[in-house]
CSV table of C-alpha atoms and ligand atoms in Angstrom, one decimal:
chain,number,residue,atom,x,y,z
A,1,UNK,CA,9.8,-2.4,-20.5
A,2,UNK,CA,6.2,-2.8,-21.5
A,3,UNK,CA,3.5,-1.0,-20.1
A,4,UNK,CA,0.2,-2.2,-19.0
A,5,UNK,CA,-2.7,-0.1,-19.4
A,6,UNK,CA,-4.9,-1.4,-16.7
A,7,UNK,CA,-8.1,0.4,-17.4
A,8,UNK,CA,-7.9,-1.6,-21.3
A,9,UNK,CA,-6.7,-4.3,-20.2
A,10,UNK,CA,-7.8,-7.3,-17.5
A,11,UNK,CA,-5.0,-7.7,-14.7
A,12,UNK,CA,-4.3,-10.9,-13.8
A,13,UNK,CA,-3.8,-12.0,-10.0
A,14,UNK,CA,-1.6,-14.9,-8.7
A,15,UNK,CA,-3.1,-16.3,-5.9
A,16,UNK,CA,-0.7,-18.2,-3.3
A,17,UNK,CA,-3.1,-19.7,-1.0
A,18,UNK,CA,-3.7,-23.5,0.5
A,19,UNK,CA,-6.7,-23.1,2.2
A,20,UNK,CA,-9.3,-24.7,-0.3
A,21,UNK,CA,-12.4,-22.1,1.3
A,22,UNK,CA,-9.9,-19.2,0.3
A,23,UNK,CA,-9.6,-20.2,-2.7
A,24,UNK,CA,-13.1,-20.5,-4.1
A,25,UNK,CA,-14.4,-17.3,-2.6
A,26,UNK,CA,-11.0,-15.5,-3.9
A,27,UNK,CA,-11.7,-17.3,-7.7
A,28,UNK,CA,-15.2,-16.2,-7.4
A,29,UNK,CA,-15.2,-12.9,-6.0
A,30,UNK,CA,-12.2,-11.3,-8.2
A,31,UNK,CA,-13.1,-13.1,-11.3
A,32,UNK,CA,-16.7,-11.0,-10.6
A,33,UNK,CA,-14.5,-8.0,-10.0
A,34,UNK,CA,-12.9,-8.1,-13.5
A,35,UNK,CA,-9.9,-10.2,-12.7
A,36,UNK,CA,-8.1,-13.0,-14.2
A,37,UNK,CA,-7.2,-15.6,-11.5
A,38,UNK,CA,-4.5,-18.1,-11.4
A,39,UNK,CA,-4.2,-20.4,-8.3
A,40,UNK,CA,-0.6,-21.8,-6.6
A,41,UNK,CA,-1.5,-24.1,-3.6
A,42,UNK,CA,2.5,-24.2,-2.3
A,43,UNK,CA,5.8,-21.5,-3.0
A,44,UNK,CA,7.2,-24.3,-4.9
A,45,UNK,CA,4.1,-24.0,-7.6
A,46,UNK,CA,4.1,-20.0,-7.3
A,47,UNK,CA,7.4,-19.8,-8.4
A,48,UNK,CA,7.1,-22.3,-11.4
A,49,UNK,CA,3.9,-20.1,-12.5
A,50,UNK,CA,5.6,-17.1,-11.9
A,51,UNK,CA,8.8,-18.3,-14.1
A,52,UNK,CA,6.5,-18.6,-16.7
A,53,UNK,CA,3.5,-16.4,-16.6
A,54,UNK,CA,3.9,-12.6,-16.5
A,55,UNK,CA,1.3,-11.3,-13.7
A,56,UNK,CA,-0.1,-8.1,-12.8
A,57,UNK,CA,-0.5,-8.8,-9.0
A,58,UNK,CA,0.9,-11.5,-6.3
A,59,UNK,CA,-1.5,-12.2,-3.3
A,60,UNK,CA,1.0,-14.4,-1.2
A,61,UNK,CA,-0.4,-16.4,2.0
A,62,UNK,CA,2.3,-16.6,4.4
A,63,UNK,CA,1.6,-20.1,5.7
A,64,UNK,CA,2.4,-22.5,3.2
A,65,UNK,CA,2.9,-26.3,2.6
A,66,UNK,CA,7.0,-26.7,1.5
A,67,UNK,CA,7.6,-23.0,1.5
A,68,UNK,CA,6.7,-19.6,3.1
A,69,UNK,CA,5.7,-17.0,1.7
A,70,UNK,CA,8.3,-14.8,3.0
A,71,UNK,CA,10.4,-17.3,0.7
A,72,UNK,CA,8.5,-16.8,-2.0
A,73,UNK,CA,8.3,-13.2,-1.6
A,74,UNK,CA,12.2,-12.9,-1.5
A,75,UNK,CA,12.5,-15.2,-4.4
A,76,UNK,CA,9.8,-13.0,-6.3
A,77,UNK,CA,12.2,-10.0,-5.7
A,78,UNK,CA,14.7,-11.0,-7.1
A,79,UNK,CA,13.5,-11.2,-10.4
A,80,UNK,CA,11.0,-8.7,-10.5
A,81,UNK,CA,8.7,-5.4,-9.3
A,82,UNK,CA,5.6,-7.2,-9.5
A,83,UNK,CA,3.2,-5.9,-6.8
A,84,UNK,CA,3.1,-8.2,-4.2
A,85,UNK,CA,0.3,-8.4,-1.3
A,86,UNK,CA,1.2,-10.7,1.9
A,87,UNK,CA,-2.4,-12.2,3.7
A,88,UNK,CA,-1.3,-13.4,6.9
A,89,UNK,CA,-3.9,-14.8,9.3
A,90,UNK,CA,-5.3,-13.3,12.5
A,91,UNK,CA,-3.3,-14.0,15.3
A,92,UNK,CA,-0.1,-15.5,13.7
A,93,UNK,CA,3.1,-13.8,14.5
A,94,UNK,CA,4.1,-11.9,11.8
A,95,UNK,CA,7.2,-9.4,11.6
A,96,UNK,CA,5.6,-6.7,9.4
A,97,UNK,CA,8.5,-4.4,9.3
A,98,UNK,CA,10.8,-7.6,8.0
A,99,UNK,CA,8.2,-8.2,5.4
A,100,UNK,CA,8.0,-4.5,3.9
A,101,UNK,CA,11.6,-4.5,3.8
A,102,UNK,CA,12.0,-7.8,2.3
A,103,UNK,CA,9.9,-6.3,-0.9
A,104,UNK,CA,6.1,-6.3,0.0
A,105,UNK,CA,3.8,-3.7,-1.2
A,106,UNK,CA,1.1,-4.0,1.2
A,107,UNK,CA,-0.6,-6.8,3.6
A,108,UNK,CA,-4.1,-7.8,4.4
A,109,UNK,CA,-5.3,-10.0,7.6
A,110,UNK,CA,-7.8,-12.7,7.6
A,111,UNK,CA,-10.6,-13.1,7.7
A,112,UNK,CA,-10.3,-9.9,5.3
A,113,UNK,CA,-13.6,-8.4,3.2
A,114,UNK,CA,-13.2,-8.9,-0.5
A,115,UNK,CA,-14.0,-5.3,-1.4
A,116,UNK,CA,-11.0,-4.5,1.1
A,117,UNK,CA,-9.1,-6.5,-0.6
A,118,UNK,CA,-10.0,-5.4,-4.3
A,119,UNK,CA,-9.1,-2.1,-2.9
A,120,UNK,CA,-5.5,-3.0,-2.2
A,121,UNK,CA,-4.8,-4.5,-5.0
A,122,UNK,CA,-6.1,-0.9,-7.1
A,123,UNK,CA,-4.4,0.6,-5.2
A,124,UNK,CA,-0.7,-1.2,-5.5
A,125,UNK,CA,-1.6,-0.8,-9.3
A,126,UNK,CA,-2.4,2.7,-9.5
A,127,UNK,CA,0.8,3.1,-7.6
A,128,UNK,CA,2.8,1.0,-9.5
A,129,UNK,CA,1.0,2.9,-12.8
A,130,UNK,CA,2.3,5.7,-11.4
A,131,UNK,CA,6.0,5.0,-10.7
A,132,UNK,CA,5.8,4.0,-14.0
A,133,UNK,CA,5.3,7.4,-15.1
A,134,UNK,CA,8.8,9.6,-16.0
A,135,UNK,CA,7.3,12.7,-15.3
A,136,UNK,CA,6.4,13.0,-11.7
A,137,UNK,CA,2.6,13.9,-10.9
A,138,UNK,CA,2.4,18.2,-10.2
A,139,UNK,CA,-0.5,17.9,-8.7
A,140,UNK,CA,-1.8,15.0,-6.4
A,141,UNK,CA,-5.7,14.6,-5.9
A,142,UNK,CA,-7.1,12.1,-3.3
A,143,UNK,CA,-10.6,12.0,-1.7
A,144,UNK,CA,-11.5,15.7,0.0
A,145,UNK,CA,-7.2,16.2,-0.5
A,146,UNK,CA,-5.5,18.2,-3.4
A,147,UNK,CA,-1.6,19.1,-3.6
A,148,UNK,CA,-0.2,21.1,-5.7
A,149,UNK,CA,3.5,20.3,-5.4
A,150,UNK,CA,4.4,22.7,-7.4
A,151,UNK,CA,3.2,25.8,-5.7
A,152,UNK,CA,3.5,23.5,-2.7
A,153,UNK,CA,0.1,24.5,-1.4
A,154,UNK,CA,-2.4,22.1,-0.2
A,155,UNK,CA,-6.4,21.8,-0.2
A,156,UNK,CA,-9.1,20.3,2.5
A,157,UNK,CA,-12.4,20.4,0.7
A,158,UNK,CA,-11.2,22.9,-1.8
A,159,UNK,CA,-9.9,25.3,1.5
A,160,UNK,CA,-6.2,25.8,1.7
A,161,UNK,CA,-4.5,24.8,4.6
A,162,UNK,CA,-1.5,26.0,5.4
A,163,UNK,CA,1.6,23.4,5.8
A,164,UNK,CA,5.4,23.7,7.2
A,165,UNK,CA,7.8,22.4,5.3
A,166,UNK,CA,8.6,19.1,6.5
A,167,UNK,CA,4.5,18.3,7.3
A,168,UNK,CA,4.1,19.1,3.4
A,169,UNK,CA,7.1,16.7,2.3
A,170,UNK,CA,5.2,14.1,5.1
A,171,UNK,CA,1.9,14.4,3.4
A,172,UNK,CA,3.3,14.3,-0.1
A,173,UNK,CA,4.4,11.0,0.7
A,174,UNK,CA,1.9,9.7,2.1
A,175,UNK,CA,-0.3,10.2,-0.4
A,176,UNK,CA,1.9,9.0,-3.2
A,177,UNK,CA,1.4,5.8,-1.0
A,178,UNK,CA,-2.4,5.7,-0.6
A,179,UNK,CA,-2.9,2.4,1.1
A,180,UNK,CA,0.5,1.3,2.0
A,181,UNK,CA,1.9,0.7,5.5
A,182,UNK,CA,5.4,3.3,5.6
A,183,UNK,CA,7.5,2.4,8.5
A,184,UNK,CA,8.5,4.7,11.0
A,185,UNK,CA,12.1,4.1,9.1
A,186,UNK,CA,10.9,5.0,5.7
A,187,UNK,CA,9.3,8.1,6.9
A,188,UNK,CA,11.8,10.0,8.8
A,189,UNK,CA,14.5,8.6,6.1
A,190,UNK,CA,12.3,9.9,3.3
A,191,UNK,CA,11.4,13.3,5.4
A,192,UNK,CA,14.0,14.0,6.9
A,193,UNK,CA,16.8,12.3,6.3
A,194,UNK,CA,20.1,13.5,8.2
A,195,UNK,CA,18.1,16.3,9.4
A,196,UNK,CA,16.4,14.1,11.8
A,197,UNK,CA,17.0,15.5,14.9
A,198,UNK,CA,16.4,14.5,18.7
A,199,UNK,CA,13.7,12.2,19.8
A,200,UNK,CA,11.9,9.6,17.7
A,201,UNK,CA,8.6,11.9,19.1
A,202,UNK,CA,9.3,14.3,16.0
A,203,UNK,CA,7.5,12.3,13.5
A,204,UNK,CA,4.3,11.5,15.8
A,205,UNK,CA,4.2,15.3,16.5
A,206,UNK,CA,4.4,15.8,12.8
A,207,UNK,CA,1.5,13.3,12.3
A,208,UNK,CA,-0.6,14.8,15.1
A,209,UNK,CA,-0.7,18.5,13.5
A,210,UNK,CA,-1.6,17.2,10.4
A,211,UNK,CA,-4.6,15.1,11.6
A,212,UNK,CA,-5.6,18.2,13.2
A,213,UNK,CA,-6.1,19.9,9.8
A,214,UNK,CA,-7.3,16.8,7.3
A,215,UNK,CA,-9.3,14.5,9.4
A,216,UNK,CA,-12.5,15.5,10.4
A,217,UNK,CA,-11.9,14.0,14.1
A,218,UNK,CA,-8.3,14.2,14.9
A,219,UNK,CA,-8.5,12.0,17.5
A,220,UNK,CA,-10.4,9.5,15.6
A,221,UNK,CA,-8.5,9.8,12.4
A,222,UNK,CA,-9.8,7.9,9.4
A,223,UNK,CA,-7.1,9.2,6.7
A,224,UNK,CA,-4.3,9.1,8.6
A,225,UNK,CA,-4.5,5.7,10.6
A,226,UNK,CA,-1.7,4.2,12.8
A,227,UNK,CA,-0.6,1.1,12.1
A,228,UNK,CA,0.9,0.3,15.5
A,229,UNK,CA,4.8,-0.4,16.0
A,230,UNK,CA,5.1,-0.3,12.4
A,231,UNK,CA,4.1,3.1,10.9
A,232,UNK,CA,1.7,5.4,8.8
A,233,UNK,CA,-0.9,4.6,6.3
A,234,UNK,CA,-2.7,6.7,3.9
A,235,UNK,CA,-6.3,5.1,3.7
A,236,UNK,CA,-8.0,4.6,0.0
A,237,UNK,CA,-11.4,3.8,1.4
A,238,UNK,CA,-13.1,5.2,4.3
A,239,UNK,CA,-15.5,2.9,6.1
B,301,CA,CA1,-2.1,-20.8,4.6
């Protein structure tokens, strides 16, 4: 397997999308940001690009002409580990645990801000950059956070805090993930596996106690955010 070196390299970006408006601002604004851009206007043309082009990044629309992008998601995955971002628009009915599970990395609602968006897609490359990697990271550094997995201590702002076992493994994860939505599922699977015990309250009371000792307003969490009936997500940018 070949590895991309992003920061030497330009990473190129498939973008499935229909909607003519989408596609300008999306050619313009990530060919500012650095990125080569290719455009599919239906599945059927994502897939034939895809056969044939090797891409650093899909960002998949999920309404589209001939095929959906759920389609062309699965079909994607069957081939290959490519990053792959779903853009769904506001208001349409979308099954977001169906679509993690089916092999997304991450998704993004319209109308969505570009910079939001150039943040996801750094981020599913540093992750992917990272599972790449054989030896796994001994020490994880994000924003005012530091874990050294090691020792298995953990820093706020340079100040230890002091975690239980299960809340360390819980924030681990998370931010190995910075930016991705982990189901409920993956969490308690990941975390605790068969130890998982009693009512499906454990893992919010989990989350709770460690909001209380990262975020700077618990109750108004900005690291930490719910993403309701679906899970947990690490943010990458706080705004
Ligand atoms: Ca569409």
């Amino acid at each position: 397997m070949t590895k991309k070196h992003h920061s030497e390299q330009r990473v190129s970006v498939l973008v499935v999308e229909d909607e003519e408006s989408f596609i300008d601002a999306l050619t313009i604004g990530l060919t500012r940001e650095g990125f080569d851009v290719a455009i599919a206007r239906d599945g059927q043309q994502a897939l034939a690009l895809f056969a044939n082009n090797e891409f650093d990044v899909v960002l998949l629309d999920l309404m589209l002409p001939k095929m959906s992008g759920l389609d062309v998601c699965r079909s994607m995955r069957a081939t290959s580990s490519v990053p792959i971002i779903i853009v769904s628009a506001k208001g349409e009915e979308v099954d977001m645990v169906l679509m993690l599970e089916i092999g997304a990395d991450d998704y993004v609602t319209k109308p969505y801000r570009l910079r939001e968006l150039v943040a996801r897609i750094r981020a599913v490359l540093r992750r992917r950059e990272r599972n790449d990697q054989v030896e796994a990271d001994e020490e994880i550094s994000l924003g005012n956070l530091r874990m050294d997995i090691d020792a298995r201590r953990c820093f706020v702002n340079g100040e230890e805090i002091k975690l239980r076992k299960k809340e360390f493994a819980l924030l681990r994860l998370l931010l190995e993930n910075p930016g991705r939505v982990l189901t409920r599922e993956v969490l308690i699977d990941r975390v605790w596996g068969s130890d998982y015990v009693g009512d499906t309250k454990t893992l919010d009371v989990h989350i709770k106690r460690l909001r209380t000792l990262i975020e700077d307003e618990p109750k108004n969490p900005t690291h930490i955010t719910t993403v309701r009936g679906v899970g947990y997500r690490f943010e990458v940018t706080k705004s």
